[in-house]
Amino acid sequence: MSPLGETVLAAVFTPNPDHSSSWSGFFGFVALVIGCAIALIGVYAAVSTWRGLEPARRRGQVLPVTLTGGFFVTVGAAIAAFGLWIL
């Protein structure tokens, strides 16, 4: 109680009226995280596949490994960009 007899609340959250929180912000953040995860998983899959190949087979597998990793990075970056756009 304050000296005037009123109850004083401390640390009350007041959202910014210029940037209100909403479900679109939540889903934008989720899309951003999922897009980044897809891109990182694609890079990890491509690098681990490349390192796991025998040296004699590496030359023949350059294109498939690069295209697969690039596909995952492109799709992940597109989803992350969409999430940033929504955010």
PDB file of N, CA, C and O in Angstrom, residues 18-70:
ATOM      1  N   ASP A  18       3.099   0.812 -31.163  1.00  0.00           N
ATOM      2  CA  ASP A  18       3.552   0.853 -32.545  1.00  0.00           C
ATOM      3  C   ASP A  18       3.918  -0.529 -33.075  1.00  0.00           C
ATOM      4  O   ASP A  18       4.016  -0.724 -34.276  1.00  0.00           O
ATOM      5  N   HIS A  19       4.177  -1.464 -32.198  1.00  0.00           N
ATOM      6  CA  HIS A  19       4.554  -2.825 -32.608  1.00  0.00           C
ATOM      7  C   HIS A  19       3.876  -3.803 -31.657  1.00  0.00           C
ATOM      8  O   HIS A  19       4.491  -4.333 -30.737  1.00  0.00           O
ATOM      9  N   SER A  20       2.612  -4.044 -31.890  1.00  0.00           N
ATOM     10  CA  SER A  20       1.851  -4.892 -30.981  1.00  0.00           C
ATOM     11  C   SER A  20       2.204  -6.365 -31.179  1.00  0.00           C
ATOM     12  O   SER A  20       2.512  -6.805 -32.278  1.00  0.00           O
ATOM     13  N   SER A  21       2.134  -7.114 -30.108  1.00  0.00           N
ATOM     14  CA  SER A  21       2.362  -8.556 -30.173  1.00  0.00           C
ATOM     15  C   SER A  21       1.106  -9.220 -30.731  1.00  0.00           C
ATOM     16  O   SER A  21      -0.015  -8.837 -30.395  1.00  0.00           O
ATOM     17  N   SER A  22       1.319 -10.209 -31.566  1.00  0.00           N
ATOM     18  CA  SER A  22       0.181 -10.896 -32.159  1.00  0.00           C
ATOM     19  C   SER A  22       0.602 -12.308 -32.548  1.00  0.00           C
ATOM     20  O   SER A  22       1.760 -12.687 -32.443  1.00  0.00           O
ATOM     21  N   TRP A  23      -0.371 -13.075 -33.017  1.00  0.00           N
ATOM     22  CA  TRP A  23      -0.080 -14.426 -33.467  1.00  0.00           C
ATOM     23  C   TRP A  23       0.807 -14.411 -34.694  1.00  0.00           C
ATOM     24  O   TRP A  23       1.591 -15.323 -34.918  1.00  0.00           O
ATOM     25  N   SER A  24       0.682 -13.380 -35.528  1.00  0.00           N
ATOM     26  CA  SER A  24       1.528 -13.328 -36.722  1.00  0.00           C
ATOM     27  C   SER A  24       2.996 -13.183 -36.335  1.00  0.00           C
ATOM     28  O   SER A  24       3.869 -13.748 -36.996  1.00  0.00           O
ATOM     29  N   GLY A  25       3.284 -12.429 -35.298  1.00  0.00           N
ATOM     30  CA  GLY A  25       4.659 -12.319 -34.825  1.00  0.00           C
ATOM     31  C   GLY A  25       5.190 -13.656 -34.319  1.00  0.00           C
ATOM     32  O   GLY A  25       6.341 -14.015 -34.562  1.00  0.00           O
ATOM     33  N   PHE A  26       4.340 -14.387 -33.604  1.00  0.00           N
ATOM     34  CA  PHE A  26       4.736 -15.703 -33.105  1.00  0.00           C
ATOM     35  C   PHE A  26       5.033 -16.659 -34.250  1.00  0.00           C
ATOM     36  O   PHE A  26       6.062 -17.339 -34.270  1.00  0.00           O
ATOM     37  N   PHE A  27       4.111 -16.704 -35.232  1.00  0.00           N
ATOM     38  CA  PHE A  27       4.314 -17.611 -36.364  1.00  0.00           C
ATOM     39  C   PHE A  27       5.481 -17.165 -37.238  1.00  0.00           C
ATOM     40  O   PHE A  27       6.156 -17.993 -37.849  1.00  0.00           O
ATOM     41  N   GLY A  28       5.727 -15.867 -37.306  1.00  0.00           N
ATOM     42  CA  GLY A  28       6.902 -15.378 -38.020  1.00  0.00           C
ATOM     43  C   GLY A  28       8.185 -15.841 -37.369  1.00  0.00           C
ATOM     44  O   GLY A  28       9.139 -16.250 -38.043  1.00  0.00           O
ATOM     45  N   PHE A  29       8.229 -15.791 -36.040  1.00  0.00           N
ATOM     46  CA  PHE A  29       9.409 -16.268 -35.322  1.00  0.00           C
ATOM     47  C   PHE A  29       9.580 -17.772 -35.492  1.00  0.00           C
ATOM     48  O   PHE A  29      10.700 -18.254 -35.680  1.00  0.00           O
ATOM     49  N   VAL A  30       8.488 -18.514 -35.457  1.00  0.00           N
ATOM     50  CA  VAL A  30       8.555 -19.963 -35.661  1.00  0.00           C
ATOM     51  C   VAL A  30       9.073 -20.280 -37.060  1.00  0.00           C
ATOM     52  O   VAL A  30       9.931 -21.161 -37.239  1.00  0.00           O
ATOM     53  N   ALA A  31       8.586 -19.554 -38.069  1.00  0.00           N
ATOM     54  CA  ALA A  31       9.053 -19.769 -39.439  1.00  0.00           C
ATOM     55  C   ALA A  31      10.532 -19.417 -39.571  1.00  0.00           C
ATOM     56  O   ALA A  31      11.278 -20.096 -40.273  1.00  0.00           O
ATOM     57  N   LEU A  32      10.962 -18.367 -38.892  1.00  0.00           N
ATOM     58  CA  LEU A  32      12.371 -17.990 -38.914  1.00  0.00           C
ATOM     59  C   LEU A  32      13.244 -19.095 -38.325  1.00  0.00           C
ATOM     60  O   LEU A  32      14.262 -19.485 -38.918  1.00  0.00           O
ATOM     61  N   VAL A  33      12.852 -19.627 -37.203  1.00  0.00           N
ATOM     62  CA  VAL A  33      13.628 -20.690 -36.547  1.00  0.00           C
ATOM     63  C   VAL A  33      13.631 -21.964 -37.399  1.00  0.00           C
ATOM     64  O   VAL A  33      14.679 -22.592 -37.586  1.00  0.00           O
ATOM     65  N   ILE A  34      12.485 -22.329 -37.937  1.00  0.00           N
ATOM     66  CA  ILE A  34      12.407 -23.543 -38.762  1.00  0.00           C
ATOM     67  C   ILE A  34      13.218 -23.383 -40.042  1.00  0.00           C
ATOM     68  O   ILE A  34      13.917 -24.308 -40.467  1.00  0.00           O
ATOM     69  N   GLY A  35      13.156 -22.211 -40.669  1.00  0.00           N
ATOM     70  CA  GLY A  35      13.941 -21.971 -41.874  1.00  0.00           C
ATOM     71  C   GLY A  35      15.438 -22.053 -41.621  1.00  0.00           C
ATOM     72  O   GLY A  35      16.180 -22.656 -42.407  1.00  0.00           O
ATOM     73  N   CYS A  36      15.881 -21.464 -40.525  1.00  0.00           N
ATOM     74  CA  CYS A  36      17.306 -21.548 -40.176  1.00  0.00           C
ATOM     75  C   CYS A  36      17.704 -22.988 -39.889  1.00  0.00           C
ATOM     76  O   CYS A  36      18.798 -23.427 -40.268  1.00  0.00           O
ATOM     77  N   ALA A  37      16.830 -23.729 -39.218  1.00  0.00           N
ATOM     78  CA  ALA A  37      17.137 -25.136 -38.913  1.00  0.00           C
ATOM     79  C   ALA A  37      17.228 -25.962 -40.192  1.00  0.00           C
ATOM     80  O   ALA A  37      18.141 -26.798 -40.333  1.00  0.00           O
ATOM     81  N   ILE A  38      16.333 -25.729 -41.141  1.00  0.00           N
ATOM     82  CA  ILE A  38      16.385 -26.467 -42.407  1.00  0.00           C
ATOM     83  C   ILE A  38      17.679 -26.166 -43.148  1.00  0.00           C
ATOM     84  O   ILE A  38      18.333 -27.072 -43.684  1.00  0.00           O
ATOM     85  N   ALA A  39      18.077 -24.901 -43.181  1.00  0.00           N
ATOM     86  CA  ALA A  39      19.315 -24.531 -43.870  1.00  0.00           C
ATOM     87  C   ALA A  39      20.528 -25.168 -43.200  1.00  0.00           C
ATOM     88  O   ALA A  39      21.417 -25.708 -43.879  1.00  0.00           O
ATOM     89  N   LEU A  40      20.576 -25.137 -41.873  1.00  0.00           N
ATOM     90  CA  LEU A  40      21.711 -25.740 -41.166  1.00  0.00           C
ATOM     91  C   LEU A  40      21.743 -27.252 -41.330  1.00  0.00           C
ATOM     92  O   LEU A  40      22.823 -27.847 -41.480  1.00  0.00           O
ATOM     93  N   ILE A  41      20.593 -27.886 -41.316  1.00  0.00           N
ATOM     94  CA  ILE A  41      20.534 -29.335 -41.513  1.00  0.00           C
ATOM     95  C   ILE A  41      20.999 -29.690 -42.917  1.00  0.00           C
ATOM     96  O   ILE A  41      21.717 -30.681 -43.113  1.00  0.00           O
ATOM     97  N   GLY A  42      20.620 -28.896 -43.905  1.00  0.00           N
ATOM     98  CA  GLY A  42      21.067 -29.144 -45.270  1.00  0.00           C
ATOM     99  C   GLY A  42      22.572 -29.028 -45.420  1.00  0.00           C
ATOM    100  O   GLY A  42      23.212 -29.848 -46.084  1.00  0.00           O
ATOM    101  N   VAL A  43      23.153 -28.002 -44.807  1.00  0.00           N
ATOM    102  CA  VAL A  43      24.616 -27.834 -44.866  1.00  0.00           C
ATOM    103  C   VAL A  43      25.299 -28.994 -44.157  1.00  0.00           C
ATOM    104  O   VAL A  43      26.274 -29.567 -44.670  1.00  0.00           O
ATOM    105  N   TYR A  44      24.785 -29.366 -42.989  1.00  0.00           N
ATOM    106  CA  TYR A  44      25.386 -30.475 -42.243  1.00  0.00           C
ATOM    107  C   TYR A  44      25.284 -31.786 -43.025  1.00  0.00           C
ATOM    108  O   TYR A  44      26.250 -32.565 -43.075  1.00  0.00           O
ATOM    109  N   ALA A  45      24.138 -32.031 -43.647  1.00  0.00           N
ATOM    110  CA  ALA A  45      23.959 -33.267 -44.423  1.00  0.00           C
ATOM    111  C   ALA A  45      24.909 -33.314 -45.609  1.00  0.00           C
ATOM    112  O   ALA A  45      25.518 -34.352 -45.897  1.00  0.00           O
ATOM    113  N   ALA A  46      25.066 -32.193 -46.300  1.00  0.00           N
ATOM    114  CA  ALA A  46      25.957 -32.165 -47.461  1.00  0.00           C
ATOM    115  C   ALA A  46      27.412 -32.367 -47.047  1.00  0.00           C
ATOM    116  O   ALA A  46      28.143 -33.154 -47.662  1.00  0.00           O
ATOM    117  N   VAL A  47      27.833 -31.681 -45.992  1.00  0.00           N
ATOM    118  CA  VAL A  47      29.233 -31.803 -45.557  1.00  0.00           C
ATOM    119  C   VAL A  47      29.521 -33.198 -45.030  1.00  0.00           C
ATOM    120  O   VAL A  47      30.556 -33.799 -45.350  1.00  0.00           O
ATOM    121  N   SER A  48      28.611 -33.752 -44.224  1.00  0.00           N
ATOM    122  CA  SER A  48      28.866 -35.090 -43.674  1.00  0.00           C
ATOM    123  C   SER A  48      28.815 -36.158 -44.765  1.00  0.00           C
ATOM    124  O   SER A  48      29.563 -37.137 -44.712  1.00  0.00           O
ATOM    125  N   THR A  49      27.945 -35.985 -45.759  1.00  0.00           N
ATOM    126  CA  THR A  49      27.917 -36.928 -46.879  1.00  0.00           C
ATOM    127  C   THR A  49      29.211 -36.854 -47.672  1.00  0.00           C
ATOM    128  O   THR A  49      29.789 -37.881 -48.040  1.00  0.00           O
ATOM    129  N   TRP A  50      29.672 -35.646 -47.932  1.00  0.00           N
ATOM    130  CA  TRP A  50      30.915 -35.453 -48.694  1.00  0.00           C
ATOM    131  C   TRP A  50      32.110 -36.062 -47.958  1.00  0.00           C
ATOM    132  O   TRP A  50      32.939 -36.736 -48.556  1.00  0.00           O
ATOM    133  N   ARG A  51      32.170 -35.852 -46.656  1.00  0.00           N
ATOM    134  CA  ARG A  51      33.302 -36.394 -45.887  1.00  0.00           C
ATOM    135  C   ARG A  51      33.228 -37.902 -45.747  1.00  0.00           C
ATOM    136  O   ARG A  51      34.246 -38.565 -45.569  1.00  0.00           O
ATOM    137  N   GLY A  52      32.024 -38.460 -45.816  1.00  0.00           N
ATOM    138  CA  GLY A  52      31.857 -39.899 -45.669  1.00  0.00           C
ATOM    139  C   GLY A  52      32.136 -40.689 -46.936  1.00  0.00           C
ATOM    140  O   GLY A  52      32.241 -41.915 -46.884  1.00  0.00           O
ATOM    141  N   LEU A  53      32.235 -40.001 -48.058  1.00  0.00           N
ATOM    142  CA  LEU A  53      32.497 -40.714 -49.312  1.00  0.00           C
ATOM    143  C   LEU A  53      33.957 -41.124 -49.408  1.00  0.00           C
ATOM    144  O   LEU A  53      34.848 -40.461 -48.881  1.00  0.00           O
ATOM    145  N   GLU A  54      34.164 -42.209 -50.109  1.00  0.00           N
ATOM    146  CA  GLU A  54      35.538 -42.624 -50.396  1.00  0.00           C
ATOM    147  C   GLU A  54      36.150 -41.622 -51.372  1.00  0.00           C
ATOM    148  O   GLU A  54      35.448 -41.042 -52.208  1.00  0.00           O
ATOM    149  N   PRO A  55      37.455 -41.407 -51.283  1.00  0.00           N
ATOM    150  CA  PRO A  55      38.080 -40.421 -52.174  1.00  0.00           C
ATOM    151  C   PRO A  55      37.839 -40.695 -53.664  1.00  0.00           C
ATOM    152  O   PRO A  55      37.726 -39.769 -54.455  1.00  0.00           O
ATOM    153  N   ALA A  56      37.724 -41.953 -54.048  1.00  0.00           N
ATOM    154  CA  ALA A  56      37.504 -42.275 -55.453  1.00  0.00           C
ATOM    155  C   ALA A  56      36.095 -41.886 -55.915  1.00  0.00           C
ATOM    156  O   ALA A  56      35.881 -41.583 -57.084  1.00  0.00           O
ATOM    157  N   ARG A  57      35.119 -41.879 -55.009  1.00  0.00           N
ATOM    158  CA  ARG A  57      33.730 -41.568 -55.371  1.00  0.00           C
ATOM    159  C   ARG A  57      33.402 -40.092 -55.224  1.00  0.00           C
ATOM    160  O   ARG A  57      32.342 -39.655 -55.656  1.00  0.00           O
ATOM    161  N   ARG A  58      34.270 -39.311 -54.606  1.00  0.00           N
ATOM    162  CA  ARG A  58      33.958 -37.910 -54.351  1.00  0.00           C
ATOM    163  C   ARG A  58      33.759 -37.112 -55.636  1.00  0.00           C
ATOM    164  O   ARG A  58      32.864 -36.277 -55.706  1.00  0.00           O
ATOM    165  N   ARG A  59      34.593 -37.373 -56.627  1.00  0.00           N
ATOM    166  CA  ARG A  59      34.513 -36.594 -57.857  1.00  0.00           C
ATOM    167  C   ARG A  59      33.176 -36.797 -58.568  1.00  0.00           C
ATOM    168  O   ARG A  59      32.595 -35.861 -59.106  1.00  0.00           O
ATOM    169  N   GLY A  60      32.670 -37.996 -58.552  1.00  0.00           N
ATOM    170  CA  GLY A  60      31.407 -38.277 -59.222  1.00  0.00           C
ATOM    171  C   GLY A  60      30.186 -37.789 -58.457  1.00  0.00           C
ATOM    172  O   GLY A  60      29.102 -37.694 -59.022  1.00  0.00           O
ATOM    173  N   GLN A  61      30.355 -37.500 -57.190  1.00  0.00           N
ATOM    174  CA  GLN A  61      29.218 -37.100 -56.359  1.00  0.00           C
ATOM    175  C   GLN A  61      29.202 -35.605 -56.046  1.00  0.00           C
ATOM    176  O   GLN A  61      28.413 -35.159 -55.207  1.00  0.00           O
ATOM    177  N   VAL A  62      30.047 -34.825 -56.692  1.00  0.00           N
ATOM    178  CA  VAL A  62      30.090 -33.389 -56.414  1.00  0.00           C
ATOM    179  C   VAL A  62      28.754 -32.734 -56.744  1.00  0.00           C
ATOM    180  O   VAL A  62      28.193 -31.986 -55.935  1.00  0.00           O
ATOM    181  N   LEU A  63      28.231 -32.991 -57.907  1.00  0.00           N
ATOM    182  CA  LEU A  63      26.988 -32.345 -58.333  1.00  0.00           C
ATOM    183  C   LEU A  63      25.785 -32.746 -57.469  1.00  0.00           C
ATOM    184  O   LEU A  63      25.061 -31.854 -57.002  1.00  0.00           O
ATOM    185  N   PRO A  64      25.532 -34.026 -57.214  1.00  0.00           N
ATOM    186  CA  PRO A  64      24.363 -34.368 -56.384  1.00  0.00           C
ATOM    187  C   PRO A  64      24.448 -33.821 -54.963  1.00  0.00           C
ATOM    188  O   PRO A  64      23.443 -33.330 -54.433  1.00  0.00           O
ATOM    189  N   VAL A  65      25.633 -33.883 -54.367  1.00  0.00           N
ATOM    190  CA  VAL A  65      25.777 -33.379 -52.999  1.00  0.00           C
ATOM    191  C   VAL A  65      25.594 -31.868 -52.970  1.00  0.00           C
ATOM    192  O   VAL A  65      24.919 -31.318 -52.094  1.00  0.00           O
ATOM    193  N   THR A  66      26.162 -31.166 -53.939  1.00  0.00           N
ATOM    194  CA  THR A  66      26.039 -29.715 -53.988  1.00  0.00           C
ATOM    195  C   THR A  66      24.592 -29.292 -54.247  1.00  0.00           C
ATOM    196  O   THR A  66      24.091 -28.355 -53.604  1.00  0.00           O
ATOM    197  N   LEU A  67      23.920 -29.966 -55.167  1.00  0.00           N
ATOM    198  CA  LEU A  67      22.524 -29.627 -55.451  1.00  0.00           C
ATOM    199  C   LEU A  67      21.616 -29.905 -54.261  1.00  0.00           C
ATOM    200  O   LEU A  67      20.712 -29.120 -53.960  1.00  0.00           O
ATOM    201  N   THR A  68      21.836 -31.010 -53.575  1.00  0.00           N
ATOM    202  CA  THR A  68      21.007 -31.334 -52.416  1.00  0.00           C
ATOM    203  C   THR A  68      21.221 -30.327 -51.298  1.00  0.00           C
ATOM    204  O   THR A  68      20.258 -29.812 -50.716  1.00  0.00           O
ATOM    205  N   GLY A  69      22.479 -30.031 -50.986  1.00  0.00           N
ATOM    206  CA  GLY A  69      22.763 -29.032 -49.955  1.00  0.00           C
ATOM    207  C   GLY A  69      22.244 -27.660 -50.344  1.00  0.00           C
ATOM    208  O   GLY A  69      21.673 -26.933 -49.516  1.00  0.00           O
ATOM    209  N   GLY A  70      22.428 -27.285 -51.598  1.00  0.00           N
ATOM    210  CA  GLY A  70      21.936 -25.999 -52.063  1.00  0.00           C
ATOM    211  C   GLY A  70      20.421 -25.892 -52.027  1.00  0.00           C
ATOM    212  O   GLY A  70      19.869 -24.828 -51.731  1.00  0.00           O
TER     213      GLY A  70
END
